[in-house]
Structure formats: structure tokens, C-alpha cells
Short mmCIF file of C-alpha atoms in Angstrom, two decimals:
data_model
loop_
_atom_site.label_atom_id
_atom_site.label_comp_id
_atom_site.label_asym_id
_atom_site.label_seq_id
_atom_site.Cartn_x
_atom_site.Cartn_y
_atom_site.Cartn_z
CA UNK A 19 137.69 151.46 191.98
CA UNK A 20 133.93 151.87 192.31
CA UNK A 21 133.56 155.01 190.17
CA UNK A 22 134.08 155.87 186.51
CA UNK A 23 135.37 159.31 187.53
CA UNK A 24 138.12 160.91 189.57
CA UNK A 25 138.77 164.46 190.76
CA UNK A 26 142.01 166.38 190.17
CA UNK A 27 142.35 168.65 193.21
CA UNK A 28 145.24 170.67 191.72
CA UNK A 29 143.52 171.54 188.42
CA UNK A 30 139.97 171.37 189.85
CA UNK A 31 138.88 169.13 186.99
CA UNK A 32 136.82 165.99 186.62
CA UNK A 33 138.74 163.09 185.08
CA UNK A 34 138.00 159.58 183.87
CA UNK A 35 139.30 157.27 186.57
CA UNK A 36 142.55 155.55 185.62
CA UNK A 37 141.92 152.84 188.21
CA UNK A 38 138.55 151.91 186.75
CA UNK A 39 139.45 149.26 184.17
CA UNK A 40 137.07 148.04 181.48
CA UNK A 41 137.09 144.60 183.09
CA UNK A 42 135.89 146.16 186.33
CA UNK A 43 132.96 147.88 184.60
CA UNK A 44 132.05 144.76 182.63
CA UNK A 45 132.21 142.53 185.69
CA UNK A 46 130.03 144.81 187.81
CA UNK A 47 127.45 145.32 185.06
CA UNK A 48 127.24 141.61 184.33
CA UNK A 49 126.86 140.91 188.06
CA UNK A 50 123.92 143.32 188.26
CA UNK A 51 122.31 141.86 185.14
CA UNK A 52 122.70 138.34 186.58
CA UNK A 53 121.20 139.53 189.87
CA UNK A 54 118.29 141.13 187.98
CA UNK A 55 117.54 137.91 186.08
CA UNK A 56 117.77 135.76 189.22
CA UNK A 57 115.62 138.10 191.32
CA UNK A 58 112.94 138.50 188.62
CA UNK A 59 112.78 134.75 188.03
CA UNK A 60 112.62 134.10 191.77
CA UNK A 61 109.81 136.61 192.35
CA UNK A 62 107.74 135.36 189.39
CA UNK A 63 108.18 131.70 190.37
CA UNK A 64 107.23 132.52 193.97
CA UNK A 65 104.00 134.10 192.76
CA UNK A 66 102.93 130.90 190.99
CA UNK A 67 104.28 128.41 193.53
CA UNK A 68 102.00 126.21 195.62
CA UNK A 69 103.18 127.81 198.85
CA UNK A 70 102.33 131.27 197.59
CA UNK A 71 103.71 134.51 198.97
CA UNK A 72 102.31 134.16 202.47
CA UNK A 73 100.95 137.09 204.37
CA UNK A 74 101.96 140.09 206.40
CA UNK A 75 105.67 140.81 206.29
CA UNK A 76 106.32 138.18 203.62
CA UNK A 77 104.09 140.14 201.27
CA UNK A 78 106.05 143.25 202.27
CA UNK A 79 109.28 141.47 201.44
CA UNK A 80 107.86 140.35 198.09
CA UNK A 81 106.81 143.86 197.08
CA UNK A 82 110.13 145.22 198.35
CA UNK A 83 111.81 142.68 196.10
CA UNK A 84 110.05 144.18 193.08
CA UNK A 85 111.00 147.67 194.26
CA UNK A 86 114.66 146.60 194.46
CA UNK A 87 114.32 145.01 191.00
CA UNK A 88 113.03 148.30 189.57
CA UNK A 89 115.93 150.16 191.18
CA UNK A 90 118.44 147.69 189.73
CA UNK A 91 116.91 148.19 186.27
CA UNK A 92 117.38 151.94 186.70
CA UNK A 93 120.96 151.55 187.93
CA UNK A 94 121.86 149.30 184.99
CA UNK A 95 120.30 151.75 182.51
CA UNK A 96 122.17 154.71 184.02
CA UNK A 97 125.48 152.85 184.03
CA UNK A 98 125.14 151.89 180.37
CA UNK A 99 124.47 155.55 179.57
CA UNK A 100 127.34 156.81 181.73
CA UNK A 101 129.75 154.21 180.34
CA UNK A 102 129.01 155.28 176.77
CA UNK A 103 129.01 159.03 177.52
CA UNK A 104 131.65 159.33 180.23
CA UNK A 105 133.88 161.56 178.08
CA UNK A 106 130.85 163.72 177.27
CA UNK A 107 130.08 164.08 181.00
CA UNK A 108 133.68 164.96 181.87
CA UNK A 109 133.93 167.60 179.12
CA UNK A 110 130.50 169.03 179.95
CA UNK A 111 131.25 169.24 183.69
CA UNK A 112 134.64 170.90 183.24
CA UNK A 113 133.19 173.47 180.83
CA UNK A 114 130.53 174.31 183.41
CA UNK A 115 133.23 174.79 186.08
CA UNK A 116 135.16 177.17 183.80
CA UNK A 117 132.04 179.15 182.93
CA UNK A 118 131.10 179.36 186.61
CA UNK A 119 134.55 180.80 187.39
CA UNK A 120 134.11 183.40 184.65
CA UNK A 121 130.77 184.53 186.11
CA UNK A 122 132.28 184.69 189.60
CA UNK A 123 135.27 186.71 188.36
CA UNK A 124 132.96 189.19 186.65
CA UNK A 125 131.07 189.67 189.90
CA UNK A 126 134.31 190.03 191.86
CA UNK A 127 135.53 192.72 189.46
CA UNK A 128 132.52 194.83 190.39
CA UNK A 129 132.89 194.02 194.07
CA UNK A 130 129.37 192.62 194.10
CA UNK A 131 127.86 190.00 196.33
CA UNK A 132 125.31 187.59 194.93
CA UNK A 133 121.69 188.54 195.57
CA UNK A 134 119.96 186.82 198.49
CA UNK A 135 117.79 184.62 196.32
CA UNK A 136 120.85 183.49 194.34
CA UNK A 137 122.65 182.67 197.58
CA UNK A 138 119.59 180.70 198.65
CA UNK A 139 119.68 178.68 195.43
CA UNK A 140 123.36 177.90 195.95
CA UNK A 141 122.81 176.85 199.57
CA UNK A 142 119.95 174.53 198.63
CA UNK A 143 122.09 172.95 195.92
CA UNK A 144 125.01 172.50 198.30
CA UNK A 145 122.76 170.83 200.89
CA UNK A 146 121.35 168.45 198.27
CA UNK A 147 124.85 167.59 197.02
CA UNK A 148 126.04 167.05 200.61
CA UNK A 149 123.24 164.55 201.26
CA UNK A 150 123.98 162.98 197.87
CA UNK A 151 127.62 162.47 198.84
CA UNK A 152 126.64 161.03 202.23
CA UNK A 153 124.09 158.70 200.63
CA UNK A 154 126.73 157.44 198.19
CA UNK A 155 128.75 156.12 201.12
CA UNK A 156 125.92 155.09 203.43
CA UNK A 157 123.60 153.24 201.03
CA UNK A 158 125.94 150.25 200.40
CA UNK A 159 126.71 149.97 204.13
CA UNK A 160 123.04 150.01 205.10
CA UNK A 161 122.24 147.57 202.32
CA UNK A 162 125.00 145.23 203.46
CA UNK A 163 123.67 145.26 207.03
CA UNK A 164 120.00 144.91 206.07
CA UNK A 165 120.82 142.02 203.75
CA UNK A 166 121.43 139.85 206.80
CA UNK A 167 117.77 140.24 207.82
CA UNK A 168 115.81 137.08 207.01
CA UNK A 169 113.00 138.87 205.15
CA UNK A 170 115.29 141.04 203.02
CA UNK A 171 114.68 140.04 199.35
CA UNK A 172 118.35 139.49 198.46
CA UNK A 173 118.83 137.42 201.64
CA UNK A 174 115.87 135.22 200.71
CA UNK A 175 117.13 134.93 197.11
CA UNK A 176 120.57 133.71 198.20
CA UNK A 177 119.17 131.26 200.74
CA UNK A 178 116.47 129.76 198.48
CA UNK A 179 118.23 129.78 195.09
CA UNK A 180 121.86 129.24 196.07
CA UNK A 181 120.98 127.29 199.24
CA UNK A 182 123.42 129.30 201.36
CA UNK A 183 122.65 130.13 204.98
CA UNK A 184 123.65 133.79 204.89
CA UNK A 185 124.58 135.28 208.25
CA UNK A 186 126.66 138.15 209.57
CA UNK A 187 129.88 136.20 210.00
CA UNK A 188 133.48 136.32 208.84
CA UNK A 189 132.92 133.36 206.53
CA UNK A 190 130.35 135.28 204.50
CA UNK A 191 132.23 138.59 204.45
CA UNK A 192 133.49 138.12 200.83
CA UNK A 193 129.89 137.72 199.63
CA UNK A 194 128.73 140.77 201.60
CA UNK A 195 131.68 142.86 200.42
CA UNK A 196 131.10 141.86 196.79
CA UNK A 197 127.42 142.83 196.89
CA UNK A 198 128.27 146.07 198.73
CA UNK A 199 130.94 146.86 196.12
CA UNK A 200 128.46 146.29 193.28
CA UNK A 201 125.86 148.47 195.05
CA UNK A 202 128.45 151.21 195.61
CA UNK A 203 129.36 151.18 191.93
CA UNK A 204 125.71 151.56 190.92
CA UNK A 205 125.12 154.30 193.51
CA UNK A 206 128.20 156.26 192.40
CA UNK A 207 127.08 156.23 188.76
CA UNK A 208 123.56 157.35 189.65
CA UNK A 209 124.67 160.11 192.00
CA UNK A 210 127.29 161.39 189.54
CA UNK A 211 124.47 161.92 187.05
CA UNK A 212 122.35 163.61 189.76
CA UNK A 213 125.18 165.96 190.80
CA UNK A 214 125.95 167.00 187.21
CA UNK A 215 122.27 167.89 186.79
CA UNK A 216 122.18 169.87 190.05
CA UNK A 217 125.32 171.83 189.11
CA UNK A 218 123.86 172.65 185.69
CA UNK A 219 120.56 173.92 187.10
CA UNK A 220 122.34 176.06 189.69
CA UNK A 221 124.67 177.54 187.08
CA UNK A 222 121.90 178.15 184.56
CA UNK A 223 119.62 179.85 187.08
CA UNK A 224 122.37 182.14 188.40
CA UNK A 225 123.90 183.00 185.01
CA UNK A 226 120.64 183.92 183.33
CA UNK A 227 119.51 185.86 186.41
CA UNK A 228 122.61 188.08 186.45
CA UNK A 229 122.25 188.70 182.68
CA UNK A 230 118.59 189.72 182.86
CA UNK A 231 118.35 193.39 181.74
CA UNK A 232 117.02 196.18 183.92
CA UNK A 233 117.27 198.89 181.23
CA UNK A 234 118.56 198.93 177.65
CA UNK A 235 119.69 202.04 175.84
CA UNK A 236 121.19 202.70 172.44
CA UNK A 237 124.92 203.34 172.49
CA UNK A 238 125.96 206.88 171.61
CA UNK A 239 127.51 206.79 168.12
CA UNK A 240 126.56 203.15 168.26
CA UNK A 241 125.66 202.65 164.63
CA UNK A 242 128.39 200.42 163.27
CA UNK A 243 129.49 201.87 159.91
CA UNK A 244 130.55 198.48 158.57
CA UNK A 245 127.53 196.37 159.54
CA UNK A 246 125.05 199.25 160.02
CA UNK A 247 123.90 197.51 163.14
CA UNK A 248 122.50 199.54 166.04
CA UNK A 249 124.45 198.64 169.18
CA UNK A 250 122.99 198.68 172.68
CA UNK A 251 124.27 198.97 176.20
CA UNK A 252 122.47 196.67 178.60
CA UNK A 253 122.17 197.43 182.32
CA UNK A 254 122.15 193.89 183.66
CA UNK A 255 120.77 192.86 187.04
CA UNK A 256 124.17 192.15 188.64
CA UNK A 257 126.97 192.63 186.08
CA UNK A 258 126.48 196.34 185.48
CA UNK A 259 126.47 197.91 182.02
CA UNK A 260 127.48 195.49 179.26
CA UNK A 261 127.42 195.54 175.47
CA UNK A 262 124.63 193.62 173.80
CA UNK A 263 127.24 191.38 172.14
CA UNK A 264 128.47 190.32 175.59
CA UNK A 265 124.93 189.43 176.71
CA UNK A 266 124.27 187.52 173.50
CA UNK A 267 127.50 185.57 173.83
CA UNK A 268 126.85 184.59 177.44
CA UNK A 269 123.29 183.51 176.71
CA UNK A 270 124.41 181.46 173.69
CA UNK A 271 126.85 179.65 175.96
CA UNK A 272 123.94 178.77 178.24
CA UNK A 273 122.04 177.44 175.23
CA UNK A 274 125.05 175.29 174.36
CA UNK A 275 125.10 173.89 177.91
CA UNK A 276 121.38 173.18 177.68
CA UNK A 277 121.91 171.31 174.42
CA UNK A 278 124.77 169.26 175.87
CA UNK A 279 122.73 168.43 178.98
CA UNK A 280 119.73 167.26 176.98
CA UNK A 281 121.94 165.22 174.68
CA UNK A 282 122.74 163.07 177.71
CA UNK A 283 119.57 163.27 179.83
CA UNK A 284 117.02 162.92 177.01
CA UNK A 285 117.98 159.26 176.56
CA UNK A 286 115.28 156.70 177.35
CA UNK A 287 117.81 155.04 179.69
CA UNK A 288 117.81 158.15 181.90
CA UNK A 289 114.14 158.96 181.33
CA UNK A 290 113.05 155.61 182.75
CA UNK A 291 113.76 156.96 186.25
CA UNK A 292 110.33 158.61 186.15
CA UNK A 293 108.70 155.19 185.70
CA UNK A 294 110.83 153.66 188.48
CA UNK A 295 110.06 156.51 190.90
CA UNK A 296 106.35 156.25 190.11
CA UNK A 297 106.42 152.47 190.57
CA UNK A 298 108.18 152.70 193.94
CA UNK A 299 105.71 155.32 195.16
CA UNK A 300 102.67 153.26 194.12
CA UNK A 301 104.01 149.93 195.45
CA UNK A 302 105.09 151.27 198.82
CA UNK A 303 101.92 153.33 199.31
CA UNK A 304 99.69 150.36 198.45
CA UNK A 305 101.55 148.07 200.81
CA UNK A 306 101.55 150.59 203.65
CA UNK A 307 97.80 151.19 203.35
CA UNK A 308 96.84 147.55 202.86
CA UNK A 309 99.02 146.10 205.62
CA UNK A 310 99.48 149.10 207.91
CA UNK A 311 98.67 147.15 211.09
CA UNK A 312 101.21 144.40 210.38
CA UNK A 313 103.91 146.91 209.35
CA UNK A 314 103.49 149.12 212.41
CA UNK A 315 103.41 146.14 214.77
CA UNK A 316 106.67 144.83 213.33
CA UNK A 317 108.67 147.76 214.71
CA UNK A 318 109.76 151.33 214.06
CA UNK A 319 112.39 150.34 211.48
CA UNK A 320 109.81 148.78 209.12
CA UNK A 321 107.51 151.78 209.50
CA UNK A 322 110.33 154.22 208.74
CA UNK A 323 111.39 152.13 205.74
CA UNK A 324 107.95 152.28 204.16
CA UNK A 325 107.50 155.98 204.96
CA UNK A 326 110.82 156.67 203.25
CA UNK A 327 109.70 154.56 200.28
CA UNK A 328 106.65 156.81 199.96
CA UNK A 329 108.24 160.20 200.69
CA UNK A 330 111.56 159.87 198.80
CA UNK A 331 109.94 159.47 195.33
CA UNK A 332 107.70 162.48 196.05
CA UNK A 333 110.67 164.61 197.16
CA UNK A 334 112.79 163.52 194.19
CA UNK A 335 110.09 164.30 191.62
CA UNK A 336 109.21 167.59 193.34
CA UNK A 337 112.83 168.77 193.37
CA UNK A 338 113.42 167.77 189.74
CA UNK A 339 110.25 169.60 188.68
CA UNK A 340 111.18 172.64 190.79
CA UNK A 341 114.72 173.18 189.51
CA UNK A 342 113.72 172.55 185.90
CA UNK A 343 110.78 174.95 186.23
CA UNK A 344 113.02 177.63 187.79
CA UNK A 345 115.44 177.49 184.88
CA UNK A 346 112.64 177.62 182.33
CA UNK A 347 110.96 180.58 184.07
CA UNK A 348 114.24 182.48 184.43
CA UNK A 349 115.03 182.16 180.73
CA UNK A 350 111.45 183.16 179.87
CA UNK A 351 111.83 186.27 182.06
CA UNK A 352 115.11 187.16 180.29
CA UNK A 353 113.48 186.89 176.86
CA UNK A 354 110.35 188.80 177.92
CA UNK A 355 112.21 191.74 179.49
CA UNK A 356 114.73 192.01 176.66
CA UNK A 357 112.02 192.03 173.98
CA UNK A 358 110.07 194.70 175.88
CA UNK A 359 113.11 196.99 176.22
CA UNK A 360 114.55 196.60 172.71
CA UNK A 361 113.67 198.18 169.37
CA UNK A 362 111.77 195.70 167.22
CA UNK A 363 113.91 196.45 164.15
CA UNK A 364 117.22 195.92 165.90
CA UNK A 365 119.53 192.94 165.58
CA UNK A 366 119.39 192.46 169.35
CA UNK A 367 115.61 192.06 169.21
CA UNK A 368 115.90 189.47 166.44
CA UNK A 369 118.47 187.63 168.51
CA UNK A 370 116.07 187.47 171.44
CA UNK A 371 113.33 186.12 169.16
CA UNK A 372 115.64 183.22 168.33
CA UNK A 373 116.14 182.35 172.02
CA UNK A 374 113.93 179.46 173.13
CA UNK A 375 113.37 178.81 176.81
CA UNK A 376 115.90 176.57 178.53
CA UNK A 377 114.06 173.25 178.60
CA UNK A 378 114.93 170.07 180.49
CA UNK A 379 114.01 167.36 178.00
CA UNK A 380 114.39 164.07 179.85
CA UNK A 381 111.24 162.15 179.05
CA UNK A 382 111.18 163.29 175.43
CA UNK A 383 109.41 162.64 173.12
CA UNK A 384 106.60 161.84 175.57
CA UNK A 385 106.99 164.85 177.87
CA UNK A 386 109.45 167.44 179.15
CA UNK A 387 110.03 168.19 182.82
CA UNK A 388 108.82 171.52 184.22
CA UNK A 389 106.66 172.75 187.12
CA UNK A 390 103.61 170.93 185.73
CA UNK A 391 105.36 167.56 185.98
CA UNK A 392 104.98 167.21 189.75
CA UNK A 393 101.15 167.64 189.87
CA UNK A 394 100.90 165.21 186.96
CA UNK A 395 103.11 162.74 188.84
CA UNK A 396 100.90 162.95 191.95
CA UNK A 397 97.74 162.59 189.87
CA UNK A 398 99.08 159.57 187.99
CA UNK A 399 100.36 157.94 191.18
CA UNK A 400 97.05 158.38 192.99
CA UNK A 401 95.13 156.96 190.03
CA UNK A 402 97.28 153.81 189.99
CA UNK A 403 97.08 153.53 193.78
CA UNK A 404 93.28 153.84 193.86
CA UNK A 405 93.01 151.25 191.09
CA UNK A 406 95.10 148.77 193.11
CA UNK A 407 93.11 149.39 196.28
CA UNK A 408 89.77 148.92 194.49
CA UNK A 409 90.95 145.71 192.87
#
């Protein structure tokens, strides 16, 4: 009851969870919004209080509180988007599964194995999805355990605002379970969105790669008497010789998937993850540089926490830029090779002219994500970090 979605093992389809009632979604969202208001008010009031923030680890806890607040904002935004587009996500995912099966069946008919680089792409995607699935289960557990630490922001919020002495005890287990349940719900929504994106980028990269032409030749007696259209036979990279109509149909399906993906991911609610990731990277880097001695002297767990806070945003932005850039480059290669091998006056050539590159448009209208996004992210993050350090 912590996810909007369910999986039908018999039909191999994604479904909207029947156990996830509207009351459940409303209750969990309102709980997160209430937590966001309380935490923001608490952090702002602490900044202007007479006691101040303190020093050393208390400053670390304060900055970590703002990092958690940013993450909660992102989780709430994603859940609102998923709640409104859950039928869209289910339909989109199931269509991708069916299309993937069609591609696999076509390869099986020819007795072909996927090329090594395609296998590599699949393996990387599977590893990422495996870690995503593990994180979905581990994050709430780790959060529930860490919340009992005195300097954990949520622990301090509960003790100071609600005046409750929170400890790891049976008496407080309902509170810990409730917060863990809410965190699990937010994590499931976020990772469902991540997994749908990963599946799309895998499918798009593989499908366009196997359709990329090696040679194109005019069909013998190929001039259609009815339409007077010159027909071509395309020697594809992995699917053998196919009619140009087959290649056009398969590529149009990929364009449809790209349109459906961007209809969901282009929303400002999803696009704000770039701002959150950038904020986490800058905050954690600034804190680690400014108070490195105090953090390292406090133990290995604190050091690892801050190193993860710095490295995870970099890895996330790098991977998103990489997979989006791969898809864009693969589609550009398809268009370039097809145009070079096709007669300029043919219908097939005109079709290729109408094929834009597959673009990942989250961040629109300000920017689109491709290989240039990661260097820009690093540049922007370093500029903000240097500004904070100079101040």
C-alpha cells in the first residue's frame, strides 16, 4: 500500500494498484506537505533565534535539514505528477514492453544475438534498476534508523516542536513506522519515474541501432504503379533486409514513444529535480570543505554521508546526460546514414528529412538534456560553490 502501481506477473503488465486508495494518497501527500511546512518554519526560525545555529556538527545538521527539505519538495512534486498521470505511465510502460517483445521476436526469427555494445547497454540498465530496487527498500529503513540520532534534522524537529523525546523504543514505533511508510511512498513514486525513464532510453537506443541502415538499394520492379513511389530495400544493422515502409513504421513508433515520454517528463514538477540535485551538491560540498576537520573527527559514518551527498548528485546528472545523449546521437546517426544512402527525390528521403532527433525535453523551455548538460551542471555548481566560499 505504498505504491501507486502493481505488477501482473501472468500478463507481464503494469497496473494501477487496487490497494492504493485515494485516501491513502491524500493522507501521505498531506503528511509530507505538513512536514515540509514544519521543517521550513523550524529551520528559518532557528536561523533568526538568539541561540543561533551553533557550530560544527550542528551546522552540518542545519544544512542537512535544508537538503532534506529540498528532497521532500522534489518528492511532493513527483507524486503530484505521478498521481495525475498514473494512467499515462501505465499505458506508456505497457506499450514499451510490447514493442520490446516485437523487436526481440524479430531478432529471434533471424537467430541473431544482440551486438556486444547493445548487450553492454542492457547490462548497465539492469544494474542501475537493481540498485534502484534495492534503494527503494533500504532508504526508508536507513532513514528510520538515522532518525533516532540526536543531530538528525527530523529528530530535532520532533523534539523541539512537538516536545517529544524520540528514542528507539517500542513506545515510539508507531511514529517511526509512520514516517518510514511516508518515506517509502515518496521513494516508490520517485523510483518508478526513474525506472520508466531508464527502460525508455534502453529501448530507444537498441531499437534505433538495429534499424540503422548499412546499405539501401532500390527494389527490383519497385515502382508502385498506383502511387508511383520508388520503393527501397534497407539492409539494417541487425534485422536483415527490410522494406522501407517497415523501417519508417518502426521509427515513427519510436517518435511516438519520445512524444509520450516528454509529455510526462517535460513538466516543471519533474524538471525541478535538476535544481534539487544542484542544491544538494553545492550545500554538501560547501559544508564538507568549510567544516572538514569537524566532520572527519566525528567518525567514518559522517564522512561517508557527506561524500555520498557530493558524489550522488554528480553520478545522477552524469547518467541522465549520458543516456539522453546516447539516444540523441543514435537517432542522428540513423538520419545521417539514411539520407546519405537514399535518392534525394524519393519518398523515403523526404520521410527522413521529417525525422527530428530523439530529444529528452525535461527542463524545457529553459534547456533540454543531452551530453552538454553534465559539463554545464559542473560549471554551474562550481560557480555557486566558489561564491559561497568567498562570501
